[in-house]
Coordinates of C-alpha atoms in Angstrom, one line a residue:
Chain L
M19 CA -11.7 11.9 -33.1
E20 CA -12.2 12.3 -29.3
R21 CA -11.6 9.1 -27.4
E22 CA -15.3 8.3 -26.0
F23 CA -15.9 4.8 -25.2
G24 CA -13.7 1.6 -23.1
F25 CA -14.2 -1.9 -22.5
G26 CA -14.5 -4.0 -19.5
V27 CA -13.8 -7.1 -19.6
D28 CA -13.9 -9.6 -16.3
I29 CA -12.3 -13.2 -17.3
G30 CA -14.0 -16.0 -15.6
G31 CA -13.7 -19.5 -15.0
T32 CA -16.9 -20.1 -16.8
S33 CA -17.8 -16.7 -18.7
C34 CA -16.2 -13.5 -19.3
K35 CA -18.1 -10.9 -18.6
I36 CA -17.9 -7.8 -20.7
G37 CA -19.4 -3.7 -20.8
L38 CA -19.2 -1.1 -22.7
F39 CA -18.8 2.2 -20.9
D40 CA -18.8 6.1 -21.8
K41 CA -15.9 7.5 -20.9
E42 CA -17.2 9.4 -17.2
G43 CA -17.0 5.4 -16.8
N44 CA -20.9 5.3 -17.4
L45 CA -22.1 1.7 -18.3
L46 CA -24.2 1.4 -21.3
E47 CA -24.2 -2.0 -22.3
K48 CA -23.1 -5.2 -20.8
W49 CA -23.1 -8.9 -21.8
Q50 CA -21.3 -12.2 -21.6
I51 CA -19.5 -14.9 -23.7
H52 CA -18.5 -18.0 -22.8
T53 CA -15.1 -19.3 -21.1
H54 CA -13.5 -21.7 -23.4
R55 CA -11.1 -23.5 -21.0
E56 CA -9.9 -26.1 -24.6
N57 CA -6.2 -26.0 -25.1
C58 CA -5.4 -24.0 -21.9
G59 CA -7.5 -21.2 -22.6
E60 CA -5.4 -20.9 -26.3
G61 CA -9.2 -19.5 -27.7
I62 CA -10.1 -16.6 -24.9
L63 CA -8.0 -14.0 -25.7
R64 CA -9.3 -14.2 -29.1
D65 CA -12.9 -14.5 -28.4
V66 CA -12.7 -11.6 -26.2
A67 CA -11.3 -9.2 -29.2
E68 CA -14.1 -11.0 -31.3
S69 CA -16.8 -9.8 -29.4
V70 CA -15.9 -6.4 -28.0
I71 CA -14.3 -5.6 -32.4
G72 CA -18.3 -7.0 -33.3
K73 CA -19.6 -4.3 -30.4
M74 CA -18.0 -1.4 -32.1
K75 CA -19.1 -2.6 -35.5
E76 CA -22.5 -2.9 -34.1
R77 CA -22.5 0.7 -32.8
T78 CA -20.1 1.8 -35.7
I79 CA -17.9 3.3 -32.7
S80 CA -14.0 3.6 -34.7
G81 CA -10.4 2.1 -32.6
E82 CA -9.8 6.4 -32.8
Q83 CA -13.1 6.7 -29.9
V84 CA -12.2 4.1 -27.7
I85 CA -9.7 4.7 -25.0
G86 CA -8.7 1.3 -24.3
I87 CA -9.8 -2.0 -22.6
G88 CA -9.8 -2.9 -18.9
V89 CA -9.5 -6.8 -18.1
G90 CA -9.7 -8.8 -14.8
I91 CA -7.4 -12.3 -14.8
P92 CA -8.3 -14.5 -11.8
G93 CA -4.8 -15.2 -11.3
P94 CA -1.9 -12.8 -10.9
V95 CA -0.6 -9.4 -12.1
S96 CA 2.0 -7.7 -11.5
E97 CA 3.1 -4.0 -10.7
N98 CA 3.9 -3.9 -14.9
G99 CA 1.3 -5.7 -16.1
K100 CA 3.1 -9.5 -15.7
V101 CA 0.1 -12.3 -15.4
G102 CA 1.2 -15.6 -13.9
R103 CA -0.2 -19.0 -13.4
V104 CA -3.2 -18.7 -13.9
T105 CA -4.9 -21.8 -12.4
N106 CA -8.2 -21.2 -13.2
I107 CA -7.7 -21.8 -16.7
E108 CA -4.7 -23.3 -17.4
W109 CA -2.8 -19.9 -18.7
D110 CA 1.1 -19.4 -17.5
Q111 CA 2.9 -16.5 -18.0
K112 CA 0.8 -15.2 -20.6
D113 CA 1.4 -11.6 -21.9
V114 CA -2.6 -10.6 -21.9
A115 CA -2.1 -7.0 -22.8
G116 CA 0.3 -7.5 -25.8
E117 CA -1.7 -10.4 -26.9
L118 CA -5.0 -8.5 -27.0
R119 CA -3.5 -4.9 -28.3
E120 CA -2.0 -6.7 -31.3
L121 CA -5.8 -8.7 -32.0
T122 CA -7.5 -4.9 -31.6
G123 CA -5.4 -2.5 -32.0
L124 CA -5.8 -0.8 -28.6
M125 CA -4.8 0.0 -25.2
V126 CA -4.4 -2.7 -22.8
R127 CA -5.3 -2.3 -18.8
V128 CA -4.6 -5.6 -16.8
G129 CA -4.9 -6.7 -13.2
N130 CA -6.2 -9.3 -11.0
D131 CA -10.2 -9.9 -10.5
A132 CA -10.1 -9.3 -6.7
N133 CA -8.3 -5.8 -7.3
V134 CA -10.1 -4.8 -9.8
A135 CA -13.7 -5.5 -8.2
A136 CA -12.1 -3.6 -5.4
L137 CA -11.5 -0.6 -8.0
G138 CA -14.9 -1.2 -9.6
E139 CA -16.6 -0.6 -5.0
Y140 CA -14.3 2.3 -5.6
V141 CA -15.0 4.6 -8.3
H142 CA -18.8 3.0 -8.8
G143 CA -20.1 0.9 -5.7
S144 CA -19.7 1.7 -1.6
G145 CA -16.3 3.9 -1.7
Q146 CA -17.4 5.8 -4.5
G147 CA -16.1 9.5 -3.5
R148 CA -13.2 7.7 -0.6
K149 CA -10.0 8.4 -1.4
S150 CA -9.1 4.8 -0.6
L151 CA -10.5 1.7 -0.1
I152 CA -9.5 -2.5 0.9
M153 CA -12.2 -4.8 0.0
I154 CA -12.7 -8.4 1.2
T155 CA -14.1 -10.8 -1.6
L156 CA -15.8 -13.0 1.2
G157 CA -17.0 -16.1 -1.5
T158 CA -15.3 -20.2 -2.4
G159 CA -11.8 -18.6 -1.1
V160 CA -10.9 -15.3 0.3
G161 CA -9.6 -12.4 -1.7
G162 CA -8.9 -9.0 -1.8
G163 CA -8.2 -5.8 -3.4
V164 CA -6.6 -2.3 -1.8
V165 CA -7.4 1.1 -3.7
M166 CA -5.4 4.1 -2.6
N167 CA -5.7 7.4 -4.0
G168 CA -7.6 5.9 -7.4
R169 CA -5.1 3.6 -7.7
I170 CA -4.9 -0.3 -7.5
I171 CA -2.0 -1.7 -5.7
H172 CA -0.8 -4.5 -7.5
G173 CA 1.9 -5.6 -5.2
A174 CA 6.0 -6.5 -6.7
N175 CA 4.5 -10.2 -7.8
G176 CA 1.3 -9.8 -8.2
A177 CA 0.3 -10.9 -5.1
G178 CA -1.2 -7.1 -3.6
G179 CA -4.4 -7.0 -1.7
E180 CA -4.6 -11.4 -0.8
I181 CA -6.1 -10.8 2.9
G182 CA -6.7 -14.3 2.2
H183 CA -4.0 -15.7 3.5
I184 CA -2.5 -13.8 6.7
K185 CA -2.2 -15.9 9.6
V186 CA -4.6 -16.3 11.9
S187 CA -4.4 -19.2 13.7
E188 CA -1.3 -21.2 14.9
D189 CA -3.3 -25.2 15.7
E190 CA -4.9 -25.1 12.0
I191 CA -3.8 -28.7 11.5
E192 CA -5.8 -28.4 7.9
T193 CA -3.6 -27.4 4.9
C194 CA -5.1 -23.7 3.1
G195 CA -4.9 -24.4 -1.3
C196 CA -1.7 -21.6 -0.5
G197 CA 0.2 -25.0 0.8
K198 CA 0.3 -23.5 4.2
T199 CA -2.0 -23.4 7.5
G200 CA -3.9 -21.4 9.4
C201 CA -4.9 -18.8 6.5
L202 CA -8.1 -16.8 7.1
E203 CA -9.5 -18.1 4.0
Q204 CA -9.7 -21.2 5.5
Y205 CA -11.7 -19.8 8.3
A206 CA -13.7 -16.7 6.7
S207 CA -14.7 -18.2 3.2
A208 CA -17.8 -20.1 2.5
T209 CA -15.8 -22.5 2.1
G210 CA -14.5 -21.6 5.5
I211 CA -17.3 -21.6 7.6
V212 CA -19.2 -24.4 6.5
R213 CA -15.7 -26.6 7.5
M214 CA -15.9 -25.1 11.0
A215 CA -19.6 -25.6 11.1
K216 CA -19.4 -28.7 10.5
N217 CA -16.6 -29.3 12.9
T218 CA -18.8 -27.9 15.5
L219 CA -21.6 -30.5 14.3
R220 CA -19.5 -33.2 15.4
T221 CA -18.1 -32.2 18.6
D222 CA -20.5 -30.3 20.4
S223 CA -24.2 -32.0 21.1
R224 CA -26.1 -29.3 22.1
P225 CA -29.6 -29.1 20.3
T226 CA -29.3 -26.9 16.8
I227 CA -31.4 -26.8 13.6
L228 CA -28.2 -26.6 11.6
K229 CA -27.6 -29.5 9.8
E230 CA -24.7 -30.6 8.5
E231 CA -25.4 -32.9 4.8
G232 CA -25.6 -29.7 2.0
L233 CA -24.4 -27.4 4.5
T234 CA -24.0 -23.6 3.4
A235 CA -22.6 -20.7 4.6
K236 CA -25.9 -19.4 4.0
D237 CA -27.8 -21.8 6.4
V238 CA -25.3 -21.2 8.9
F239 CA -26.0 -17.2 9.0
D240 CA -29.9 -18.1 8.5
A241 CA -29.6 -20.0 11.6
A242 CA -28.2 -17.3 13.6
R243 CA -30.4 -14.5 12.2
Q244 CA -32.8 -16.6 14.3
K245 CA -30.7 -16.8 17.0
D246 CA -29.7 -20.6 16.8
E247 CA -26.6 -20.6 19.5
L248 CA -24.3 -22.7 18.2
A249 CA -24.6 -20.8 14.9
M250 CA -24.4 -17.9 16.7
E251 CA -21.2 -18.3 18.4
I252 CA -19.7 -19.8 14.5
V253 CA -20.6 -16.3 12.7
E254 CA -19.3 -14.8 16.5
R255 CA -15.9 -16.9 15.5
V256 CA -15.8 -16.0 11.5
G257 CA -16.2 -11.9 12.6
K258 CA -14.0 -11.8 15.5
I259 CA -11.4 -13.9 13.1
L260 CA -11.9 -11.4 9.9
G261 CA -13.0 -8.3 12.1
K262 CA -9.2 -8.5 13.6
A263 CA -7.4 -9.6 10.4
I264 CA -9.1 -6.5 8.8
A265 CA -7.6 -4.7 11.7
D266 CA -4.5 -5.8 11.3
V267 CA -4.2 -4.6 7.7
A268 CA -6.2 -1.0 8.4
S269 CA -3.9 -0.1 10.8
I270 CA -1.5 0.4 8.3
L271 CA -3.3 1.4 5.4
D272 CA -6.1 3.4 7.7
P273 CA -8.3 3.4 4.6
S274 CA -11.3 5.8 4.3
I275 CA -13.8 2.8 3.8
I276 CA -13.6 -1.3 4.5
V277 CA -16.0 -3.2 1.5
L278 CA -17.1 -6.6 2.4
G279 CA -17.7 -8.4 -0.6
G280 CA -18.5 -11.9 -2.1
G281 CA -21.7 -14.5 -1.7
V282 CA -20.7 -14.5 2.1
S283 CA -21.4 -10.5 2.3
K284 CA -24.6 -11.2 1.1
A285 CA -25.3 -11.6 5.1
G286 CA -26.1 -8.9 5.6
D287 CA -25.7 -7.2 9.3
V288 CA -25.6 -10.1 11.0
L289 CA -22.2 -10.2 9.1
V290 CA -21.2 -6.4 8.7
D291 CA -21.6 -5.6 12.8
V292 CA -20.0 -8.6 14.2
V293 CA -16.9 -8.0 11.5
T294 CA -17.5 -4.5 12.9
K295 CA -17.1 -5.2 16.8
Y296 CA -14.1 -7.2 16.7
Y297 CA -12.7 -4.7 14.1
R298 CA -12.4 -1.4 16.2
K299 CA -12.2 -3.6 19.1
Y300 CA -8.3 -4.8 17.8
T301 CA -7.5 -1.7 15.5
F302 CA -5.4 1.1 16.2
H303 CA -7.6 3.9 17.8
A304 CA -7.0 6.5 14.8
C305 CA -8.9 3.8 12.5
E306 CA -11.7 2.3 15.1
N307 CA -14.4 4.1 12.8
T308 CA -13.6 3.6 9.6
P309 CA -17.2 2.4 7.9
I310 CA -17.7 -1.4 7.0
V311 CA -19.9 -1.8 4.5
E312 CA -21.5 -3.8 2.3
A313 CA -20.2 -3.7 -1.5
S314 CA -23.0 -2.7 -3.6
L315 CA -22.0 -3.3 -7.8
G316 CA -22.6 -8.1 -7.1
N317 CA -20.8 -9.1 -10.2
D318 CA -20.7 -6.0 -11.7
A319 CA -17.9 -5.1 -9.9
G320 CA -15.0 -6.2 -12.4
I321 CA -16.2 -4.4 -15.4
Y322 CA -16.3 -1.1 -13.0
G323 CA -13.1 -1.8 -12.1
C324 CA -11.5 -2.5 -15.4
M325 CA -13.1 0.4 -17.1
G326 CA -11.5 2.3 -14.2
M327 CA -8.5 1.3 -14.6
L328 CA -8.8 3.0 -18.1
L329 CA -9.5 6.1 -15.9
T330 CA -7.1 6.3 -13.0
E331 CA -3.7 4.3 -14.3
Chain Z
M22 CA 14.7 31.4 -13.3
E23 CA 14.6 27.2 -12.5
R24 CA 13.7 26.2 -8.9
E25 CA 16.9 24.4 -7.8
F26 CA 17.0 24.0 -4.5
G27 CA 14.4 22.1 -2.1
F28 CA 14.4 22.1 2.4
G29 CA 14.0 19.4 4.3
V30 CA 13.0 19.6 7.9
D31 CA 12.4 16.5 9.9
I32 CA 11.0 18.1 14.0
G33 CA 12.0 16.3 16.4
G34 CA 11.5 16.8 20.2
T35 CA 14.5 17.0 20.6
S36 CA 15.9 19.1 18.0
C37 CA 14.9 19.8 14.2
K38 CA 17.0 18.5 11.5
I39 CA 17.2 20.5 7.9
G40 CA 18.7 20.3 4.9
L41 CA 18.8 22.2 1.7
F42 CA 18.8 19.6 -1.6
D43 CA 19.3 20.3 -4.9
K44 CA 16.8 19.5 -7.5
E45 CA 17.5 15.7 -7.9
G46 CA 17.1 15.2 -4.6
N47 CA 21.1 15.2 -2.7
L48 CA 21.8 16.9 0.1
L49 CA 23.6 19.9 -0.6
E50 CA 24.1 20.4 3.6
K51 CA 22.5 19.6 6.9
W52 CA 22.3 21.2 10.0
Q53 CA 19.9 21.0 13.2
I54 CA 18.2 23.7 15.3
H55 CA 17.0 23.3 19.3
T56 CA 13.2 22.0 19.3
H57 CA 12.1 24.7 21.5
R58 CA 8.9 23.0 22.9
E59 CA 7.8 25.8 25.7
N60 CA 4.3 27.5 25.3
C61 CA 3.5 24.1 23.8
G62 CA 6.0 24.7 20.9
E63 CA 4.4 27.9 19.3
G64 CA 8.0 28.9 18.1
I65 CA 8.8 26.3 16.3
L66 CA 7.9 26.9 13.3
R67 CA 8.6 30.5 13.3
D68 CA 12.3 28.7 14.1
V69 CA 11.9 26.6 11.8
A70 CA 11.9 29.2 9.1
E71 CA 13.9 32.1 10.0
S72 CA 16.9 29.4 9.6
V73 CA 15.8 28.3 6.2
I74 CA 15.6 32.0 5.2
G75 CA 18.9 32.5 6.9
K76 CA 20.2 29.6 4.6
M77 CA 18.7 31.8 1.9
K78 CA 20.3 34.8 2.7
E79 CA 23.8 32.9 3.2
R80 CA 23.9 31.4 -0.5
T81 CA 22.1 33.9 -2.0
I82 CA 18.8 31.9 -3.2
S83 CA 16.0 33.9 -3.9
G84 CA 12.5 32.2 -3.2
E85 CA 11.8 31.4 -7.3
Q86 CA 14.7 28.9 -7.0
V87 CA 13.1 26.9 -4.0
I88 CA 10.6 23.8 -5.2
G89 CA 9.1 24.1 -1.4
I90 CA 10.0 22.9 2.3
G91 CA 9.3 19.0 2.8
V92 CA 8.6 19.1 7.0
G93 CA 8.5 15.9 9.0
I94 CA 6.6 15.9 12.6
P95 CA 6.7 13.2 15.0
G96 CA 2.4 12.5 15.3
P97 CA -0.8 12.3 12.3
V98 CA -0.8 13.7 9.5
S99 CA -3.7 12.8 7.2
E100 CA -3.8 12.5 3.3
N101 CA -5.7 16.1 3.3
G102 CA -2.3 17.1 5.1
K103 CA -3.4 18.0 8.2
V104 CA -1.3 17.5 11.2
G105 CA -3.8 15.8 14.9
R106 CA -2.1 15.9 17.9
V107 CA 1.2 15.8 18.4
T108 CA 2.2 14.9 22.2
N109 CA 5.6 15.0 22.1
I110 CA 5.6 18.8 21.1
E111 CA 2.4 19.8 22.5
W112 CA 0.5 20.8 18.8
D113 CA -3.1 20.0 19.0
Q114 CA -4.8 20.4 15.1
K115 CA -2.1 22.7 13.9
D116 CA -2.2 23.9 10.2
V117 CA 2.1 23.9 9.4
A118 CA 1.5 23.9 6.1
G119 CA -0.6 26.6 6.5
E120 CA 1.4 28.4 8.6
L121 CA 4.9 27.6 7.7
R122 CA 4.2 28.8 3.9
E123 CA 2.5 32.2 5.4
L124 CA 6.3 32.4 7.6
T125 CA 8.5 31.5 4.2
G126 CA 6.5 32.2 1.4
L127 CA 7.5 29.1 0.1
M128 CA 5.1 25.4 -1.1
V129 CA 4.9 23.3 1.8
R130 CA 4.6 19.7 2.3
V131 CA 3.5 17.8 5.3
G132 CA 4.2 14.2 6.5
N133 CA 4.3 12.0 9.8
D134 CA 8.6 11.1 10.6
A135 CA 7.6 7.9 10.6
N136 CA 6.4 8.0 7.0
V137 CA 9.0 10.4 5.6
A138 CA 11.5 8.6 6.5
A139 CA 10.3 5.6 4.9
L140 CA 9.9 7.8 2.4
G141 CA 13.8 8.6 2.8
E142 CA 15.1 4.6 2.4
Y143 CA 13.0 4.4 -0.7
V144 CA 14.7 8.0 -2.3
H145 CA 17.9 7.6 -1.0
G146 CA 18.3 4.8 1.2
S147 CA 18.1 1.0 1.0
G148 CA 14.9 0.8 -0.8
Q149 CA 16.6 3.4 -3.7
G150 CA 15.0 2.0 -7.0
R151 CA 12.3 0.3 -6.1
K152 CA 9.4 0.3 -7.1
S153 CA 7.4 0.0 -3.2
L154 CA 8.5 -0.2 0.4
I155 CA 7.0 -0.8 3.5
M156 CA 10.1 0.8 6.3
I157 CA 9.2 -0.7 10.2
T158 CA 11.1 1.8 12.8
L159 CA 12.3 -0.3 15.6
G160 CA 13.1 2.3 18.5
T161 CA 11.9 3.3 21.7
G162 CA 8.7 2.2 20.5
V163 CA 7.3 0.6 16.6
G164 CA 6.6 3.4 13.7
G165 CA 6.4 2.5 10.0
G166 CA 5.8 3.7 6.5
V167 CA 4.4 2.5 3.4
V168 CA 5.7 3.9 0.0
M169 CA 3.6 2.4 -3.5
N170 CA 4.6 3.9 -6.5
G171 CA 7.4 7.3 -4.7
R172 CA 4.3 7.8 -2.7
I173 CA 3.7 7.9 0.8
I174 CA 0.4 6.3 2.5
H175 CA -0.7 8.7 4.3
G176 CA -3.5 6.8 5.5
A177 CA -7.9 8.7 5.8
N178 CA -7.4 9.3 9.4
G179 CA -3.1 10.2 9.1
A180 CA -2.1 6.1 10.4
G181 CA -0.8 5.2 7.6
G182 CA 2.1 2.8 8.6
E183 CA 1.3 3.0 12.2
I184 CA 2.3 -1.4 12.3
G185 CA 3.3 -0.5 15.8
H186 CA -0.1 -1.4 16.9
I187 CA -0.7 -4.6 15.2
K188 CA -2.2 -7.2 17.6
V189 CA 0.1 -9.8 18.5
S190 CA -1.1 -11.2 21.8
E191 CA -4.6 -11.9 23.0
D192 CA -2.8 -12.8 26.3
E193 CA -1.2 -9.8 27.3
I194 CA -2.4 -7.8 30.7
E195 CA -0.4 -5.0 30.1
T196 CA -1.4 -1.7 28.5
C197 CA 0.1 -0.4 25.8
G198 CA 0.8 3.7 25.0
C199 CA -2.4 3.0 22.8
G200 CA -4.7 1.9 25.3
K201 CA -4.6 -1.2 23.9
T202 CA -3.0 -4.7 24.9
G203 CA -1.3 -7.2 22.8
C204 CA 0.5 -4.5 20.0
L205 CA 3.5 -5.5 18.4
E206 CA 5.2 -2.3 19.8
Q207 CA 5.3 -4.0 23.4
Y208 CA 7.1 -6.7 22.3
A209 CA 9.3 -5.0 19.3
S210 CA 10.8 -2.3 20.0
A211 CA 13.7 -1.3 22.3
T212 CA 11.3 -1.7 25.1
G213 CA 9.4 -4.3 24.3
I214 CA 12.7 -6.3 24.2
V215 CA 14.0 -5.3 27.5
R216 CA 10.5 -5.3 28.9
M217 CA 10.5 -8.9 27.7
A218 CA 14.0 -9.8 29.0
K219 CA 13.2 -9.0 32.6
N220 CA 10.2 -11.4 32.3
T221 CA 12.1 -13.8 31.2
L222 CA 14.6 -13.8 34.0
R223 CA 12.0 -13.2 36.6
T224 CA 10.7 -16.6 35.3
D225 CA 13.7 -18.5 34.6
S226 CA 16.2 -19.6 36.3
R227 CA 18.7 -20.8 34.1
P228 CA 22.1 -19.2 33.9
T229 CA 23.0 -15.6 31.5
I230 CA 25.3 -13.1 30.9
L231 CA 22.6 -10.4 31.1
K232 CA 22.0 -8.7 34.0
E233 CA 18.6 -6.8 35.1
E234 CA 19.4 -4.0 36.1
G235 CA 20.4 -1.4 33.6
L236 CA 19.2 -3.6 31.0
T237 CA 19.3 -2.7 27.2
A238 CA 18.1 -4.2 23.9
K239 CA 21.5 -3.9 22.5
D240 CA 22.8 -6.2 25.7
V241 CA 20.1 -8.7 24.7
F242 CA 21.2 -8.7 20.7
D243 CA 24.7 -8.8 22.4
A244 CA 24.0 -12.0 24.6
A245 CA 22.4 -13.7 21.5
R246 CA 25.4 -12.9 19.3
Q247 CA 27.8 -14.7 22.7
K248 CA 25.1 -17.9 22.5
D249 CA 23.8 -16.7 25.5
E250 CA 20.8 -19.5 25.9
L251 CA 18.0 -17.6 27.3
A252 CA 18.9 -13.9 24.7
M253 CA 18.8 -16.3 22.4
E254 CA 15.5 -17.4 23.0
I255 CA 14.5 -13.4 23.3
V256 CA 15.4 -12.3 20.1
E257 CA 13.7 -15.6 18.1
R258 CA 10.5 -14.8 20.3
V259 CA 11.1 -10.8 18.9
G260 CA 12.2 -12.3 15.0
K261 CA 9.0 -14.6 14.9
I262 CA 6.0 -11.4 16.6
L263 CA 8.2 -8.9 14.0
G264 CA 8.5 -11.3 11.2
K265 CA 4.7 -12.0 11.5
A266 CA 3.3 -9.3 11.8
I267 CA 5.4 -7.8 8.4
A268 CA 4.1 -11.1 6.5
D269 CA 0.6 -10.2 7.8
V270 CA 1.1 -6.8 6.2
A271 CA 3.0 -7.9 3.1
S272 CA 0.8 -10.3 2.6
I273 CA -1.8 -7.7 1.0
L274 CA 0.6 -4.7 0.3
D275 CA 3.4 -7.1 -1.2
P276 CA 6.0 -4.3 -1.3
S277 CA 9.1 -4.8 -3.0
I278 CA 10.9 -4.3 -0.2
I279 CA 11.0 -4.5 3.7
V280 CA 13.6 -1.7 5.5
L281 CA 13.7 -2.7 9.5
G282 CA 15.3 0.8 10.7
G283 CA 15.8 2.6 14.5
G284 CA 17.8 2.2 17.4
V285 CA 16.8 -1.7 17.5
S286 CA 17.8 -2.5 13.7
K287 CA 21.7 -1.5 14.4
A288 CA 21.2 -5.8 15.9
G289 CA 21.9 -6.0 12.6
D290 CA 22.1 -9.5 10.9
V291 CA 21.2 -11.4 13.8
L292 CA 17.6 -9.8 13.9
V293 CA 17.0 -9.6 10.2
D294 CA 17.6 -13.0 9.8
V295 CA 15.4 -14.7 12.8
V296 CA 12.6 -11.8 11.2
T297 CA 12.9 -12.8 7.6
K298 CA 13.3 -17.0 8.8
Y299 CA 9.4 -16.5 10.3
Y300 CA 8.7 -14.0 7.8
R301 CA 9.1 -16.2 4.8
K302 CA 7.4 -18.9 7.3
Y303 CA 4.6 -17.0 8.1
T304 CA 4.0 -15.0 4.1
F305 CA 1.5 -16.1 1.3
H306 CA 4.6 -18.0 -0.6
A307 CA 4.3 -15.2 -3.5
C308 CA 6.4 -12.7 -1.3
E309 CA 8.6 -15.1 0.7
N310 CA 11.7 -13.9 -1.3
T311 CA 10.9 -10.0 -1.1
P312 CA 14.1 -9.0 0.7
I313 CA 14.4 -7.6 4.4
V314 CA 17.1 -5.6 5.1
E315 CA 18.3 -2.7 7.6
A316 CA 17.6 0.6 6.7
S317 CA 21.4 2.6 5.5
L318 CA 20.6 6.5 5.5
G319 CA 20.0 6.5 10.0
N320 CA 18.8 10.1 11.6
D321 CA 19.0 11.2 7.5
A322 CA 16.4 9.2 6.5
G323 CA 14.5 11.6 7.6
I324 CA 15.4 15.0 5.3
Y325 CA 15.6 13.2 2.5
G326 CA 12.4 11.7 2.8
C327 CA 10.9 15.3 3.4
M328 CA 13.0 16.8 0.5
G329 CA 10.7 13.5 -1.1
M330 CA 7.9 14.8 -0.5
L331 CA 8.5 17.7 -3.2
L332 CA 9.4 15.5 -6.0
T333 CA 6.9 13.0 -5.7
E334 CA 3.7 14.1 -4.4

């Protein structure tokens, strides 16, 4: 019997997104289940297995018809598939592939969620048809993923794609979540942009429509779009820091395309334009015309990438 | 008839190094021919073909016994094998693989020389047995190569591994060979180290054994080893700039090992130790223990890597 289906499972701190795909990687159906984080998330994989098996029964799909399950995890996954400490759901050194294979009888591939999202954009999103891609995910933190010739660079220590912790400043006095200082994440994440904006509001007396209370990264971009001088300067600073970090990385990886994803990337052209300007200024001349684009799959990038791992690895 | 031999050809501005290998990648014999750069190097590939065919005749090896020829070029080679402008030997957009295949009837793979040297260290040198590697070549310039899962990252524009043009300073006033300013190459190459040392000698009146006339990078490292204060400060500065650049790149690639090659790397421990110190300070915590080591193949890295392309790509 031909293997004609695959499952993509993107495990997050709040919910697990699950997709059923055909063997070409087309999404047939998607749904979510709650992530039960109680007792160090001991029930999560059992819940996933039940949901997958339930769907197979509902559609009368046998195990022989399934290629496997691709799983995205919000933590480090090394190139041998070992899952390290996942703070978000309190897993520590879990053999996700082994346990889920045991529970379902299906082949399992595991990847880090940001890496898997990059693969999703590569196979089905903004990077479709390209040979290689770097994706930078600008959310609460800054994550990323590198896909070369259809394969995720997982990294020897599961840190592949961790662009958020490139050191971009020697002068930073606040500490990053990683324990060091001056990381890209401290400036280019939603949290980082708000932090920079608040610091500016406290020290700069120029008139602005920005208000410190309840300030979001979206407010900053919206104000910049309305030509608010202070907001435009903050966006310029974010673009410079991010554009230079991407340039550093692109100089050595020379990807076919660079994709910006995550909540902050919804700022659209106002962000992409300024990042591109500084990227071109700083990158190696041969890479100056590499396109920088917005991600196109949104929250579905993860499940597409999970399925992608089954088809490319 | 089994294919049991392969040729590695490392084309340089002065000479072409050629190696005959068995099918396991062991070097059986190596020799050099002169690189005739006259008339835009039009005779180079013909000379290489003659030398390879001559060796086959000498050893009574037939075309059916040869896997192919791997070629390293001192210029950009994109992921589709296209060779861009090679200033060193005045080639422009040459179809090296096609021409050499035509001349020899053998399968041909082409790669950039620094990338190929990285693959050489990966298959047979300091990176043997590792899954992935970044090599930084510190010579007259700063080159580099990235090998992931046995494959060179050539790059969409042939700029894969171009770590020498990461921007490490905003304050530089002199221009790099690439046309921009503040590139790693301006500080960490042999030329860059001498430049920094001369600038220091002109502005710093402390006693030192360094002399401006005829100064080499080796003099600086030798003086540092003898605890010359000025020389130690210059080595510290080189190590900091280089360690941070490697840290930036390792944060996203998370290689199994980092290899320093080229003439400057012969400085040995005095360089490796200071680079490692700053690498650990700046890199993402998961990558802090990644070893940084000296290359071990010297000038043979290229031919080993050329042969490596035949076995891994």
